[in-house]
PDB file of C-alpha atoms in Angstrom:
ATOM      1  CA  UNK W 967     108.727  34.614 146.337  1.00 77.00           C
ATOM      2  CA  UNK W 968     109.891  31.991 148.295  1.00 86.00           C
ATOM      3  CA  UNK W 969     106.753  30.401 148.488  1.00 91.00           C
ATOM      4  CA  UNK W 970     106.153  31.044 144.958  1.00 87.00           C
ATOM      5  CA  UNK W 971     109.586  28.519 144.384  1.00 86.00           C
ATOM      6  CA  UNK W 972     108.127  25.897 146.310  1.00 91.00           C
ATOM      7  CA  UNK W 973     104.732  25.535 144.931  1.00 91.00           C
ATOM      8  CA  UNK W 974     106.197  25.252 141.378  1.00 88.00           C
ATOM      9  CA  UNK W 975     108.498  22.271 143.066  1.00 89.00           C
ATOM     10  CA  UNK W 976     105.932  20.117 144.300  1.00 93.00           C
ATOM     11  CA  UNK W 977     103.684  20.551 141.550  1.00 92.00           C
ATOM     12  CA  UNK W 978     106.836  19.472 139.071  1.00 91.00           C
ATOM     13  CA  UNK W 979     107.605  16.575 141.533  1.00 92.00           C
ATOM     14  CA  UNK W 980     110.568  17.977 142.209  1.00 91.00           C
ATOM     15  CA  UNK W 981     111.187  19.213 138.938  1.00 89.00           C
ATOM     16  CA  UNK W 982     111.311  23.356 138.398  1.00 85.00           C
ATOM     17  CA  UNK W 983     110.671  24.022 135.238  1.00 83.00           C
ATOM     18  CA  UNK W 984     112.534  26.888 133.567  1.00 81.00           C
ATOM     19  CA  UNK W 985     111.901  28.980 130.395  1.00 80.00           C
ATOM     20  CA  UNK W 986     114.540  30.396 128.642  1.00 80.00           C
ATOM     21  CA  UNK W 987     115.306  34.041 128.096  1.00 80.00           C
ATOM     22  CA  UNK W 988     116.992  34.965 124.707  1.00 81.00           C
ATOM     23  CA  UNK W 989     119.628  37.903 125.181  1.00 81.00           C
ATOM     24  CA  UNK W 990     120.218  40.627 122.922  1.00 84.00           C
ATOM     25  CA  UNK W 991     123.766  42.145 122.368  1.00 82.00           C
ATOM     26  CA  UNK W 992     124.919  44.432 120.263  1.00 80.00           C
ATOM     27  CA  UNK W 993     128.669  42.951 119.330  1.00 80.00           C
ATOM     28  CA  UNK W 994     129.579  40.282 117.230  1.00 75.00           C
ATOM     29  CA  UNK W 995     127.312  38.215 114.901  1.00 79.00           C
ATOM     30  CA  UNK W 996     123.630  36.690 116.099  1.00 81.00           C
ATOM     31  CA  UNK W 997     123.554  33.441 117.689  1.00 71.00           C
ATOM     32  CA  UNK W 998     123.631  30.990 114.491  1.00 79.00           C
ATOM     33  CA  UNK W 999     124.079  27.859 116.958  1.00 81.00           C
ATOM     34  CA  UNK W1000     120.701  28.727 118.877  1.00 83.00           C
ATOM     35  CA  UNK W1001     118.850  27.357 115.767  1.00 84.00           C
ATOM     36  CA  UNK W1002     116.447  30.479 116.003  1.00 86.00           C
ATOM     37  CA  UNK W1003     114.601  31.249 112.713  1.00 88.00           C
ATOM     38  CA  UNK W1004     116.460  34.119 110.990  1.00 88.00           C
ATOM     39  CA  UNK W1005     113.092  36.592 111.062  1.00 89.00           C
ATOM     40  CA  UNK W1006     113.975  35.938 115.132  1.00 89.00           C
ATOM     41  CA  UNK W1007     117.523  37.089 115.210  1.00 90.00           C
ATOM     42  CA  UNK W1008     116.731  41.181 115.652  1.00 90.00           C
ATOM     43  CA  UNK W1009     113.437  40.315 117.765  1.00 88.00           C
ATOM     44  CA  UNK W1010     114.411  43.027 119.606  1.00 85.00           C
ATOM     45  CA  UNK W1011     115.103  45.480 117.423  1.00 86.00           C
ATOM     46  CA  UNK W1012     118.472  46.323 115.626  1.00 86.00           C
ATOM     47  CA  UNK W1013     119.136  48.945 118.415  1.00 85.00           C
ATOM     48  CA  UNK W1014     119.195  46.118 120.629  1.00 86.00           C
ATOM     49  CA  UNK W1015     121.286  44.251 118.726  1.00 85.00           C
ATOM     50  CA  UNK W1016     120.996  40.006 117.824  1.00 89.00           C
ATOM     51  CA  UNK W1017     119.688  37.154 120.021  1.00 88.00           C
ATOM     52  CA  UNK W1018     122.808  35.631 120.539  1.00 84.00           C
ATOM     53  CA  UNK W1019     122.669  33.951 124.115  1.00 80.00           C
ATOM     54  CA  UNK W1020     120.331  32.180 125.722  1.00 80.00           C
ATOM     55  CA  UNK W1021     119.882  32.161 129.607  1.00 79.00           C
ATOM     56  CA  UNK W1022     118.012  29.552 131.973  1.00 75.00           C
ATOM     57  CA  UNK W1023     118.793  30.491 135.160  1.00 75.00           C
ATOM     58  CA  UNK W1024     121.122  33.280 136.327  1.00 74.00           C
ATOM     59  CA  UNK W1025     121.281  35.468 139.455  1.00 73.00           C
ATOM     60  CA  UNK W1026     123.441  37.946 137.123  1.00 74.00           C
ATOM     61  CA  UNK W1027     121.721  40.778 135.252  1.00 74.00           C
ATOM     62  CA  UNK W1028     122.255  41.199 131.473  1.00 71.00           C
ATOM     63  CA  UNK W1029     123.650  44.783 132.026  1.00 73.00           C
ATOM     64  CA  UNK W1030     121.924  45.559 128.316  1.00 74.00           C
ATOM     65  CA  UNK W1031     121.533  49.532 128.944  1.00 76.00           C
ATOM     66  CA  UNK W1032     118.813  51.735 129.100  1.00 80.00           C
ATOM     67  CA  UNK W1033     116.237  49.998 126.786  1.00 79.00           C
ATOM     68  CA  UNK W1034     116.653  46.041 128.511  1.00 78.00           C
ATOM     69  CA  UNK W1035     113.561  45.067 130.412  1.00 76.00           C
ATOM     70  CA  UNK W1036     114.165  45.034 134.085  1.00 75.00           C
ATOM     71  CA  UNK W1037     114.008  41.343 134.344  1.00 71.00           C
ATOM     72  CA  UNK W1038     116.473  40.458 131.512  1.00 70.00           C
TER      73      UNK W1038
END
């Protein structure tokens, strides 16, 4: 992995480029601010709940039960 972290630094020039990761939750209303399309606020699923964060980087696991993908 470590490798994996340094390859994508040189080849950015230094830069690591990061994708985002759009977190479900099931309180509260969906994240209005993210500007996501409204057909995009359930993408999940409504027993997911809305999109209403949005993560770059983050040692910290979601915690979104049973259903969350291992990664989010």
């Amino acid at each position: 992995m470590r490798e994996k972290i340094w390859d994508a630094y040189r080849q950015g020039e230094g830069v690591v480029r990061l994708a985002p990761v759009f977190v479900p939750r099931r309180f509260s209303q969906p994240g209005y601010r993210l500007k996501l399309h409204p057909d995009d606020y359930f993408a999940l699923g409504t027993r997911r709940g809305a999109i209403k964060e949005r993560w770059f980087s983050s040692v910290i696991p979601a915690m979104n039960g049973e259903e969350a993908a291992a990664d989010e």
